[in-house]
mmCIF file of C-alpha atoms in Angstrom:
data_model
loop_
_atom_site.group_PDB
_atom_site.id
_atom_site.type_symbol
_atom_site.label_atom_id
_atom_site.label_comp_id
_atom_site.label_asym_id
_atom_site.label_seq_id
_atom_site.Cartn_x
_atom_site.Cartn_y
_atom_site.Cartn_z
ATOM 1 C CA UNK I 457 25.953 -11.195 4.685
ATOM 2 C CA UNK I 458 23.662 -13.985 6.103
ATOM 3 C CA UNK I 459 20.901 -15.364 4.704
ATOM 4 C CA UNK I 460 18.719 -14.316 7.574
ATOM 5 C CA UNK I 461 19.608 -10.538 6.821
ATOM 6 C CA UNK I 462 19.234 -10.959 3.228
ATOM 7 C CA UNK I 463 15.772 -12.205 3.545
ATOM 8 C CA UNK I 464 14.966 -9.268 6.015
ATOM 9 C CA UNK I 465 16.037 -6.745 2.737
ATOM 10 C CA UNK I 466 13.896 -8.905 0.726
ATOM 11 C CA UNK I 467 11.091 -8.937 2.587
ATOM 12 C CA UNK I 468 11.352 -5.417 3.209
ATOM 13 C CA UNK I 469 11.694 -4.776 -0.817
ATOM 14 C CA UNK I 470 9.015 -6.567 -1.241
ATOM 15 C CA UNK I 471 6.464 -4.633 1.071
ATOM 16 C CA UNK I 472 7.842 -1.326 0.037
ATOM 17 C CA UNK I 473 7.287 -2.460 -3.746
ATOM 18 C CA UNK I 474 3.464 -3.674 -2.268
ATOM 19 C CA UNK I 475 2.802 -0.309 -0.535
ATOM 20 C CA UNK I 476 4.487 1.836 -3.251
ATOM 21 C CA UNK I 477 2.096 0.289 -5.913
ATOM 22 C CA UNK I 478 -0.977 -0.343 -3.733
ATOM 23 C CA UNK I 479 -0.921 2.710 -2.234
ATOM 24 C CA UNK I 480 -1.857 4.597 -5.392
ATOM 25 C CA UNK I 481 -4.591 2.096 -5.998
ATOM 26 C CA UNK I 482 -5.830 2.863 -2.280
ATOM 27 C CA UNK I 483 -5.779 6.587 -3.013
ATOM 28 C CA UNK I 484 -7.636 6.206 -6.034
ATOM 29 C CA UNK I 485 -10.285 4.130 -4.128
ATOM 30 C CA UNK I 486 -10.632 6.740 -1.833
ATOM 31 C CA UNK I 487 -10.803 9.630 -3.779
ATOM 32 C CA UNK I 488 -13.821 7.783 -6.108
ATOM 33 C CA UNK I 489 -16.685 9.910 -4.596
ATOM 34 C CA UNK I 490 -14.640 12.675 -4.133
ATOM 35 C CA UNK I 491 -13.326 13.057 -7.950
ATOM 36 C CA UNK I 492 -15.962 11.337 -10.297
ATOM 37 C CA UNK I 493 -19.061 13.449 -10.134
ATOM 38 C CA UNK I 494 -20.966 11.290 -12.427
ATOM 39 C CA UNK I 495 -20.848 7.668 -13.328
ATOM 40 C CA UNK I 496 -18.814 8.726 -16.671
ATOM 41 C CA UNK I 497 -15.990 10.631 -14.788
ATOM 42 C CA UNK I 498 -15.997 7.523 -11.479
ATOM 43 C CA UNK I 499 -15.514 5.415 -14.782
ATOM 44 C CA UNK I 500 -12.570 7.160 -16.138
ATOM 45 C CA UNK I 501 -11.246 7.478 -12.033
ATOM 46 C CA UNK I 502 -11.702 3.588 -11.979
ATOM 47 C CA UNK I 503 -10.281 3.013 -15.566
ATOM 48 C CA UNK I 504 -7.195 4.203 -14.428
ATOM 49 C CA UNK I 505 -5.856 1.651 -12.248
ATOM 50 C CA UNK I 506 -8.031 -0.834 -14.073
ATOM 51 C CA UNK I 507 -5.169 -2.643 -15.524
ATOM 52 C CA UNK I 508 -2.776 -2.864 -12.965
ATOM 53 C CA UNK I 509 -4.594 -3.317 -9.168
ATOM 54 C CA UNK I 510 -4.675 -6.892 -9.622
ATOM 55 C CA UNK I 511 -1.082 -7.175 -10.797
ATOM 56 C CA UNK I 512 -0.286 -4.434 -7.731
ATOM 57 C CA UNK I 513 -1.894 -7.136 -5.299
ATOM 58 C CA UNK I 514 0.234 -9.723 -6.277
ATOM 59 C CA UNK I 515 3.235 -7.671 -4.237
ATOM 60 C CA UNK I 516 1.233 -8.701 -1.501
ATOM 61 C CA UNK I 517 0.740 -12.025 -1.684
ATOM 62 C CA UNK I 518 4.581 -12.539 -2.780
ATOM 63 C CA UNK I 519 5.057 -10.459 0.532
ATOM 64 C CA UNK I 520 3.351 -13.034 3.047
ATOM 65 C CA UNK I 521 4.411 -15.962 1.164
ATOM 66 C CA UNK I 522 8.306 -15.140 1.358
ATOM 67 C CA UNK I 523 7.668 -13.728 5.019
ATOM 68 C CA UNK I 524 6.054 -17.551 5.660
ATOM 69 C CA UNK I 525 8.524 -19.560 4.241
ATOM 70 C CA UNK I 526 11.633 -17.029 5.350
ATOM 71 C CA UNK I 527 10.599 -16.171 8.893
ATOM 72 C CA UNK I 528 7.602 -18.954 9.584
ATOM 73 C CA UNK I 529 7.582 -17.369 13.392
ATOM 74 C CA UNK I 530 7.005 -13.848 12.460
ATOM 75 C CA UNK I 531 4.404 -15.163 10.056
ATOM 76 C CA UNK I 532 2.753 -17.043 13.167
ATOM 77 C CA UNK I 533 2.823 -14.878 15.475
ATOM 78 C CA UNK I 534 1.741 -11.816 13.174
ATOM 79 C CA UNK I 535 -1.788 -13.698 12.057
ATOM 80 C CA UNK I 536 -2.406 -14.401 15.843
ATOM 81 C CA UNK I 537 -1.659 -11.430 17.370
ATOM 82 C CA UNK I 538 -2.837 -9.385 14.645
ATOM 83 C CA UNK I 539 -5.795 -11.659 13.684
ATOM 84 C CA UNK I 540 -8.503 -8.976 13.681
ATOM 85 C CA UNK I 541 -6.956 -6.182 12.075
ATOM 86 C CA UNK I 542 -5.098 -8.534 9.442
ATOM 87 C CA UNK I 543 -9.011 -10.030 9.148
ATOM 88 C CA UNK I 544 -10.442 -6.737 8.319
ATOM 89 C CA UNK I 545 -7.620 -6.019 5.521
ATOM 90 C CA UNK I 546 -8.336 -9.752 3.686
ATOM 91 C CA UNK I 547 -11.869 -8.548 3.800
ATOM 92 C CA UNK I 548 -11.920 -5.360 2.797
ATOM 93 C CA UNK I 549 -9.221 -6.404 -0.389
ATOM 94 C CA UNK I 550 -11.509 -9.408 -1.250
ATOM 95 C CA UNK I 551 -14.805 -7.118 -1.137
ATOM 96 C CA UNK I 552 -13.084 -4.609 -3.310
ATOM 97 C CA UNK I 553 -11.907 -6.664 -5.982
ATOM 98 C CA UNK I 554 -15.398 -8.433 -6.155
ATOM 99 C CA UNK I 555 -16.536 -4.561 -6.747
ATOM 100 C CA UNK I 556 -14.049 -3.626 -9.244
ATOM 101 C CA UNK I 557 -15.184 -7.022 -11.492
ATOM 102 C CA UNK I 558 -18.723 -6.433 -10.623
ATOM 103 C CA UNK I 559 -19.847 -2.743 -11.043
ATOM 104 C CA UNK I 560 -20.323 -2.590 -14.575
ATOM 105 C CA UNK I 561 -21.889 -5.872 -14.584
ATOM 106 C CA UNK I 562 -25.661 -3.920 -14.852
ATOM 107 C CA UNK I 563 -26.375 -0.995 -16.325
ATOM 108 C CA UNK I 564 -28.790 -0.051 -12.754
ATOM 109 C CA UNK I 565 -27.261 3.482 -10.979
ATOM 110 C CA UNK I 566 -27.815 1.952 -7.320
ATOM 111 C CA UNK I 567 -26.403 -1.218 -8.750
ATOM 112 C CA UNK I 568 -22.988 0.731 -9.227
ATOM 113 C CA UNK I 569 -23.322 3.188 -6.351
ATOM 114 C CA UNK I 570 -23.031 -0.092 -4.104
ATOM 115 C CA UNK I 571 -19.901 -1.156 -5.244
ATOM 116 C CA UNK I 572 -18.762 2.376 -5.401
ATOM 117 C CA UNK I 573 -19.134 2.096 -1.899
ATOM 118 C CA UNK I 574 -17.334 -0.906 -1.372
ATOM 119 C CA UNK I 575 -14.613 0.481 -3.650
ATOM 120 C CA UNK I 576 -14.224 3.428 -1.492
ATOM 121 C CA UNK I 577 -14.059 1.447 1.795
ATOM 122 C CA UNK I 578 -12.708 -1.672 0.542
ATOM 123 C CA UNK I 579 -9.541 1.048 -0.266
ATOM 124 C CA UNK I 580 -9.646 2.951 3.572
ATOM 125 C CA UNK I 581 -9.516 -0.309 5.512
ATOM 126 C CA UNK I 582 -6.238 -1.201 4.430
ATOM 127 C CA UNK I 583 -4.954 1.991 3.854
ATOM 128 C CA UNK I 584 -5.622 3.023 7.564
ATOM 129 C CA UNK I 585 -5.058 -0.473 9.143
ATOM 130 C CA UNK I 586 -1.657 -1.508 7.159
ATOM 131 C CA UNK I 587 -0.035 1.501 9.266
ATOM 132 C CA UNK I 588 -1.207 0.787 12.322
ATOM 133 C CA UNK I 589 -0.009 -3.118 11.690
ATOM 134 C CA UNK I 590 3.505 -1.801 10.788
ATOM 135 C CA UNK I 591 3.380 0.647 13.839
ATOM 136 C CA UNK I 592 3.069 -1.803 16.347
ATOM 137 C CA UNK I 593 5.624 -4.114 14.532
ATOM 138 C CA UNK I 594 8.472 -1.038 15.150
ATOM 139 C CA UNK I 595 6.735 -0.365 18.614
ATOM 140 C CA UNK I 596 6.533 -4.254 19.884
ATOM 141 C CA UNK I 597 3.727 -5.611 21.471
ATOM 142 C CA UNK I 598 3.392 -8.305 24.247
ATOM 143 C CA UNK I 599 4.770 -11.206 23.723
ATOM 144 C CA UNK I 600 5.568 -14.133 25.953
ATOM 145 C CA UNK I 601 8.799 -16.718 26.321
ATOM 146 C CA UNK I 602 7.107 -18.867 23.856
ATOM 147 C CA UNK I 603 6.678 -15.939 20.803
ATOM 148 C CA UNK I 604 2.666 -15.922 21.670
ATOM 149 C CA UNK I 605 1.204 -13.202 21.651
ATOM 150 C CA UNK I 606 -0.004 -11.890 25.209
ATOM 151 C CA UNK I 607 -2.158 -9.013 24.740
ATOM 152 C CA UNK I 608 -5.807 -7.961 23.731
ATOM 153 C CA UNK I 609 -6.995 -6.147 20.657
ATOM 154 C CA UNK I 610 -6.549 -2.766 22.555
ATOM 155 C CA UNK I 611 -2.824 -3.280 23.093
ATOM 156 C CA UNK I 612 -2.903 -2.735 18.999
ATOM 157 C CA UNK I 613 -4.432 0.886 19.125
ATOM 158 C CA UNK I 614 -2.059 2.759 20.978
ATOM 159 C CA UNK I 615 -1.625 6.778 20.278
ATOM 160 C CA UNK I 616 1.222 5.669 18.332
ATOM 161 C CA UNK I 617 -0.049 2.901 16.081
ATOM 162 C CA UNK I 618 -3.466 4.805 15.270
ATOM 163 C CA UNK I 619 -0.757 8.381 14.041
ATOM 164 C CA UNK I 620 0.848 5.789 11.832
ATOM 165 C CA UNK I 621 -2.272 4.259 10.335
ATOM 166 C CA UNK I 622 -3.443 8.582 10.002
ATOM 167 C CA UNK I 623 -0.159 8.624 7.891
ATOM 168 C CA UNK I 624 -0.573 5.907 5.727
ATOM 169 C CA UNK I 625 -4.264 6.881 4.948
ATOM 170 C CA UNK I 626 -2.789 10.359 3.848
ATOM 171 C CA UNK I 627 -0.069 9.471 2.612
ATOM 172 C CA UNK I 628 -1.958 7.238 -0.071
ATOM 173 C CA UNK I 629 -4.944 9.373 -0.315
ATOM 174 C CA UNK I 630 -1.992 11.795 -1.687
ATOM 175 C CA UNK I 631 -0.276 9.286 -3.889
ATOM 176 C CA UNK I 632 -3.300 8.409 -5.846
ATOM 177 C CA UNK I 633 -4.166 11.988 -6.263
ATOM 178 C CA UNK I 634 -1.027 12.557 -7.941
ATOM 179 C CA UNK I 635 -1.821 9.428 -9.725
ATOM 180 C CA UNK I 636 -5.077 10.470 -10.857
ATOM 181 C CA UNK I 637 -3.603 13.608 -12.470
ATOM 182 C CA UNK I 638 -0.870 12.103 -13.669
ATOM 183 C CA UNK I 639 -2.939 9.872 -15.605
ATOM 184 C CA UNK I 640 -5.751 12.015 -16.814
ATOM 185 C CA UNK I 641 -7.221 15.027 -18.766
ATOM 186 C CA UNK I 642 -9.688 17.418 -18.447
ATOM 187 C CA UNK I 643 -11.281 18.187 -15.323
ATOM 188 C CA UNK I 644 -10.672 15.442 -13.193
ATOM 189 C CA UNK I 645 -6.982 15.977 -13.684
ATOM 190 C CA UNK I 646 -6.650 19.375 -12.085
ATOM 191 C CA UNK I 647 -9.647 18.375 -8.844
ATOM 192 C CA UNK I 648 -6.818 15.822 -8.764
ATOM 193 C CA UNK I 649 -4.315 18.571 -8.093
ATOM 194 C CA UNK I 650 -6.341 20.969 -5.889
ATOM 195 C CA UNK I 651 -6.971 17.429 -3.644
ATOM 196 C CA UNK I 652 -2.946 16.826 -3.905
ATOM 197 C CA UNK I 653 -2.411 20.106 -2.420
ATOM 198 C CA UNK I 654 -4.372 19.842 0.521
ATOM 199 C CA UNK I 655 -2.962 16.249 0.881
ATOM 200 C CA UNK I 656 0.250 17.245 0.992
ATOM 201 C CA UNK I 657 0.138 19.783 3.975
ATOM 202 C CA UNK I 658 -1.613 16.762 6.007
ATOM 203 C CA UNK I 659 0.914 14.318 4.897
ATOM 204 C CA UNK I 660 3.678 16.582 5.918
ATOM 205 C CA UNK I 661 2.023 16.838 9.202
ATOM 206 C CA UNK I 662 0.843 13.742 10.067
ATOM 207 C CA UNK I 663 3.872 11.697 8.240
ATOM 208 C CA UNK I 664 6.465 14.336 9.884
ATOM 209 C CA UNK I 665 5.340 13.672 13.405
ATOM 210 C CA UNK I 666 5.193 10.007 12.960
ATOM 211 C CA UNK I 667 8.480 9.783 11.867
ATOM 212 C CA UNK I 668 10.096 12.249 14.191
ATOM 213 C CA UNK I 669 8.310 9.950 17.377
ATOM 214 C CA UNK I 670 9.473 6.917 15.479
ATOM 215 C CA UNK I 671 13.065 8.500 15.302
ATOM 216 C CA UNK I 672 13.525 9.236 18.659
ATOM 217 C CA UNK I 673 11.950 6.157 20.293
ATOM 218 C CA UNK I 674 12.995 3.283 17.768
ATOM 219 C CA UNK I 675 15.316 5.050 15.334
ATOM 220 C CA UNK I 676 18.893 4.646 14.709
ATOM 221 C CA UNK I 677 21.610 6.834 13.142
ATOM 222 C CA UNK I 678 20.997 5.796 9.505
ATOM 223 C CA UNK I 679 16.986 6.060 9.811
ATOM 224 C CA UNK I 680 17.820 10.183 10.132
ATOM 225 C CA UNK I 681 18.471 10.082 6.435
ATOM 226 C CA UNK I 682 15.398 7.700 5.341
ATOM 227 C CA UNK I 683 12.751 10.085 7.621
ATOM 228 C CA UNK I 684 14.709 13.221 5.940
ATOM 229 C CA UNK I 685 14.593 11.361 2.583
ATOM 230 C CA UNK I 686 10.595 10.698 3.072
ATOM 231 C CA UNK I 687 10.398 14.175 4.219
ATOM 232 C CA UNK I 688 11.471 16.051 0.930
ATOM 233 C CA UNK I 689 9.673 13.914 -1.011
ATOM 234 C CA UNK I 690 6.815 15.153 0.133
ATOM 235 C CA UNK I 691 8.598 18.476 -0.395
ATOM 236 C CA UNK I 692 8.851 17.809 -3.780
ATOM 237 C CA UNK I 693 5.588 16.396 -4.909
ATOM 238 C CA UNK I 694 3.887 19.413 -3.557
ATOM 239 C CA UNK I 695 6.213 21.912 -5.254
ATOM 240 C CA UNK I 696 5.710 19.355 -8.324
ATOM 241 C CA UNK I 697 1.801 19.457 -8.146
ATOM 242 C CA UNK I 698 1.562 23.219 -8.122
ATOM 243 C CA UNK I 699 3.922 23.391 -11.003
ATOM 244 C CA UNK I 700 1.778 20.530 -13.025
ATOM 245 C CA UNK I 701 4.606 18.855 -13.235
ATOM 246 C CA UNK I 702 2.281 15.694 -12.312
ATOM 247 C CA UNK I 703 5.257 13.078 -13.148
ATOM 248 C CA UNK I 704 8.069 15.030 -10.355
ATOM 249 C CA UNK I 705 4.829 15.468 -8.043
ATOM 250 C CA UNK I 706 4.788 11.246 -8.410
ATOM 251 C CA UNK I 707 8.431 10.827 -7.827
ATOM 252 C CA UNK I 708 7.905 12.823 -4.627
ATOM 253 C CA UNK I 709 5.504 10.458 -3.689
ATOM 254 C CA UNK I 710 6.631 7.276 -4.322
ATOM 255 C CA UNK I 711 9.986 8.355 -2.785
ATOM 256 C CA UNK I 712 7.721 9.379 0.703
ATOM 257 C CA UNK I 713 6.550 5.949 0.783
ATOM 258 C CA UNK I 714 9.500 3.887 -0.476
ATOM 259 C CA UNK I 715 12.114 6.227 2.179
ATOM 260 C CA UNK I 716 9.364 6.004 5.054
ATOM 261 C CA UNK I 717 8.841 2.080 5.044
ATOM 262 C CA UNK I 718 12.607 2.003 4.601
ATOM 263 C CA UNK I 719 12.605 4.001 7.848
ATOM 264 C CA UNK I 720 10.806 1.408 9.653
ATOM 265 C CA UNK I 721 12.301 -1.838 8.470
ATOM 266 C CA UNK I 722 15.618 -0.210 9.293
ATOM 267 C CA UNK I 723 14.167 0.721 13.118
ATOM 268 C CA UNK I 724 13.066 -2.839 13.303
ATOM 269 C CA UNK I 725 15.802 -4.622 12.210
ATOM 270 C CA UNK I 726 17.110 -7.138 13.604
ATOM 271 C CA UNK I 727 13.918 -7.893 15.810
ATOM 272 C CA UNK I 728 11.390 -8.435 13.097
ATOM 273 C CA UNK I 729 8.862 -8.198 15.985
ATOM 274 C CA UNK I 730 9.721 -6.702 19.411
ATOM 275 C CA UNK I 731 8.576 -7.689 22.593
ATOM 276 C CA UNK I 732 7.187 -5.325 25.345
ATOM 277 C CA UNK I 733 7.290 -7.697 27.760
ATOM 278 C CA UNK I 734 11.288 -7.921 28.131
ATOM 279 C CA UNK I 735 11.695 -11.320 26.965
ATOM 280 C CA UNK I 736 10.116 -13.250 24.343
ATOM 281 C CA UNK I 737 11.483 -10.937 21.603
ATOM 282 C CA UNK I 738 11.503 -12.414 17.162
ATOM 283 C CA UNK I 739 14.240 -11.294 15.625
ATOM 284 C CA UNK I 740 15.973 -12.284 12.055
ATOM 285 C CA UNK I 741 18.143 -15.239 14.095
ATOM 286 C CA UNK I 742 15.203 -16.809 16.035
ATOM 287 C CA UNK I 743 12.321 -16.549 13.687
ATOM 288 C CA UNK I 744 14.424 -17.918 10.394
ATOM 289 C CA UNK I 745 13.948 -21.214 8.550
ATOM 290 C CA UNK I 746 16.538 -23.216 7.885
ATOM 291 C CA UNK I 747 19.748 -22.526 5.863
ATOM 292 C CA UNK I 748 18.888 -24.941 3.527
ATOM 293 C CA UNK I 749 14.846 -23.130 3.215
ATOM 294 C CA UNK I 750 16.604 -20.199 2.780
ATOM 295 C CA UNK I 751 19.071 -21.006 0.128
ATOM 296 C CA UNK I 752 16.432 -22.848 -2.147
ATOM 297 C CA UNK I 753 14.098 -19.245 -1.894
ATOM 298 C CA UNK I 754 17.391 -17.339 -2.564
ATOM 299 C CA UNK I 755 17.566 -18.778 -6.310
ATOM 300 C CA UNK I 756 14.117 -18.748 -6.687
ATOM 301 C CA UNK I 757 13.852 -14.835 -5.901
ATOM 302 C CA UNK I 758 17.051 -14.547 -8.491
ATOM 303 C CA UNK I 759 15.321 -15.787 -11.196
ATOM 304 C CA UNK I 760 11.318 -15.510 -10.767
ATOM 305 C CA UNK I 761 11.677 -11.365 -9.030
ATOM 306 C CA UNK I 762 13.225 -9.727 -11.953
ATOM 307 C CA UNK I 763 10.894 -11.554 -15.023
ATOM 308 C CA UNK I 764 7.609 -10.179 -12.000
ATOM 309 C CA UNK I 765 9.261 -6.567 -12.144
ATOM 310 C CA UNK I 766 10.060 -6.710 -16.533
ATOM 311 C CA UNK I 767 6.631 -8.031 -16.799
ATOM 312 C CA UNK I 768 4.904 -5.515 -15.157
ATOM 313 C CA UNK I 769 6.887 -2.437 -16.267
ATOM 314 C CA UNK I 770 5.757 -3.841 -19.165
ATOM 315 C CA UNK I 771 2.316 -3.711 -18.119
ATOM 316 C CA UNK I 772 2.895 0.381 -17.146
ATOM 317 C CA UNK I 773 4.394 1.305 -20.415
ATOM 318 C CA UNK I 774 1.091 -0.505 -22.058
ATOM 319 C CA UNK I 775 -0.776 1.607 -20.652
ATOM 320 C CA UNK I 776 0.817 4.980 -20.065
ATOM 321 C CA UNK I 777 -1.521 6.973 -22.036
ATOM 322 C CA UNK I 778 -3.554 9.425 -20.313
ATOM 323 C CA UNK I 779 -7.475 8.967 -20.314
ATOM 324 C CA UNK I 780 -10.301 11.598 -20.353
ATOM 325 C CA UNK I 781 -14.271 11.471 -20.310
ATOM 326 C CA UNK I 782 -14.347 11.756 -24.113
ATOM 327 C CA UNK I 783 -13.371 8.056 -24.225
ATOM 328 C CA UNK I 784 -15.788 6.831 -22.482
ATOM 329 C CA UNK I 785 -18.527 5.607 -24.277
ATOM 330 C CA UNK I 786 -22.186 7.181 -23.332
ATOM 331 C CA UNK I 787 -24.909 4.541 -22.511
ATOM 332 C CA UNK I 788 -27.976 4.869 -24.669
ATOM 333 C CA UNK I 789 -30.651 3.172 -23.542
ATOM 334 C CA UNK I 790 -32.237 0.547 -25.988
ATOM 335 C CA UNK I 791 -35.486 1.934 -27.637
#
C-alpha cells in the first residue's frame, strides 16, 4: 500500500476517533438546558465529561496537524475555502472551553447562566457546521487549475451540505444523551433516555436520507455496507435505550458515527477534495508531501498513537463511575 493511501486511513482514523469522542461532548453541551433543571443537576450534566473534553479535543488537533504535514494542499485549500465556517468552529471550541474553566469561578447565578449559554452554543456550532464541512468535502466544491478555491460562502450551503450538518447535530445530540444516561443516576439518567428516544427517530431520519443521497451520488459498492452498518446502529441504540441497557444503546451510537464517517472517507477517497469545476481536482497523489515527510510521520504515528489511545482509556476507566446529584456538594452561603 502507498504511503499516500495509508495516510488517507490515518487521517480518516483520526477524525472518526475526533467525532466519535467529541460528539458525545457536543451532545452533552447541547442537552445542558434541556437536562439540568437547576444549577446542581447542569453541574452533575457538566461533571460528566469534565475529565475527558479536553483530552477528546486533542483528536482534533492531532487531526489537522497530520492532515497539514500529510496532505499540506488539502490543508490549504480547506482553511481558504472553508475559512468562515472553519472560523466559526475555532470560535465556538475556544469560547466553550473558556466556559467550561470559568463557570464555577463565582458563586453569582447569571454569572453561570452566561457560560451555560456559551456551553450550549459553543457545542451546536460545531456540531452543525463539522457536517456541513465534511458534506461539501464528499460533494466537491469549485475549485480552479491551481487547487484555489473559486466559489463564495453560498456555494458551502447547498441542500445537501446543510442535511448533513442536520445529521451530525442529531446524531450527537443522540450520542451524548446516551452518554448522559450511561453515566448517571437518578433523574437525569432516565430525561436522558426519554431525550434518546426521540433522538433516535430523527437520527434515523435525517442520518438515513443523508446517507442514502450520499450513496447514490458519491457512493461506491463497499460504502453500501458502512451506510447499512451506521444504519443499525442506530437500530440498536434505540432498542438499547428502551431496554436501559444504556452501555448497548452507546455501542449503537458510537458505531452510527464511526460506520457513517467511514462512509464518507470511503466516497471521497482518492480525491480528498473534489472539484466541481471539472478540473482542478486534490486527490491522495497530488495533495501528498513527500515520501520522505511521509515516512518520518509513519514512525512517529507507530509509536506516539497507541501510548495517546492507552493513556486515555486509561483516563475512561478512571472515571467510569456513574455520578448523581447527591454528590454534589450544596452551596451554603457564608453567614
Amino acid at each position: 500500500m502507498e504511503l499516500t493511501t495509508v495516510w488517507f486511513v490515518v487521517i480518516a482514523f483520526l477524525w472518526t476517533s475526533y467525532f466519535f469522542l467529541e460528539g458525545f461532548d457536543f451532545g452533552v453541551g447541547m442537552l445542558l438546558p434541556v437536562l439540568g433543571r437547576d444549577d446542581v443537576e447542569r453541574r452533575v450534566v457538566i461533571n460528566t465529561i469534565g475529565p475527558v473534553w479536553d483530552g477528546n479535543e486533542v483528536w482534533f488537533i492531532v487531526a489537522g496537524a497530520a492532515t497539514f504535514a500529510a496532505f499540506p494542499e488539502w490543508y490549504a485549500t480547506l482553511f481558504s475555502g472553508f475559512y468562515l465556517p472553519l472560523l466559526a468552529i475555532l470560535l465556538a471550541l475556544i469560547i466553550r472551553g473558556v466556559a467550561f474553566e470559568y463557570r464555577g469561578k463565582r458563586d453569582d447565578a447569571r454569572w453561570r447562566s452566561r457560560w451555560d449559554k456559551a456551553i450550549f452554543w459553543g457545542s451546536l456550532v460545531p456540531a452543525f457546521l463539522w457536517g456541513v464541512a465534511f458534506a461539501n468535502m464528499v460533494r466537491g466544491v469549485p475549485l480552479d487549475a491551481d487547487h484555489e478555491y473559486a466559489g463564495t460562502l453560498a456555494d458551502l450551503l447547498s441542500p445537501y451540505a446543510l442535511l448533513g450538518g442536520l445529521t451530525t447535530l442529531i446524531l450527537f445530540v443522540l450520542h451524548g444523551a446516551v452518554f448522559l444516561a450511561l453515566k448517571t443516576s437518578g433523574t437525569i439518567r432516565f430525561r436522558a433516555r426519554r431525550i434518546a428516544d426521540l433522538a433516535v427517530v430523527a437520527a434515523i431520519a435525517a442520518g438515513g436520507s443523508f446517507l442514502l443521497i450520499t450513496q447514490v451520488q458519491y457512493g461506491k459498492p463497499a460504502t453500501w455496507l458502512t451506510a447499512a452498518g451506521a444504519a443499525a446502529g442506530l437500530l440498536l441504540a434505540g432498542a438499547a435505550n428502551r431496554r436501559g441497557r444504556e452501555g448497548w444503546a452507546f455501542i449503537g451510537t458510537g458505531a452510527a458515527i464511526v460506520l457513517a464517517v467511514a462512509t464518507l472517507f470511503t466516497a471521497l477517497f482518492p480525491d480528498v477534495l473534489p472539484s466541481t469545476l471539472g478540473s482542478g481536482s486534490l486527490t491522495t497523489a497530488n495533495a501528498a508531501s513527500s515520501d520522505y515527510t511521509l515516512t518520518i510521520m509513519t514512525w512517529v504515528a507507530a509509536v506516539f498513537t497507541p501510548i495517546v489511545m492507552i493513556y486515555q482509556g486509561w483516563t475512561y476507566w478512571v472515571f467510569r463511575k456513574r455520578i448523581s446529584t447527591s454528590q454534589i456538594p450544596v452551596k451554603r452561603p457564608v453567614p
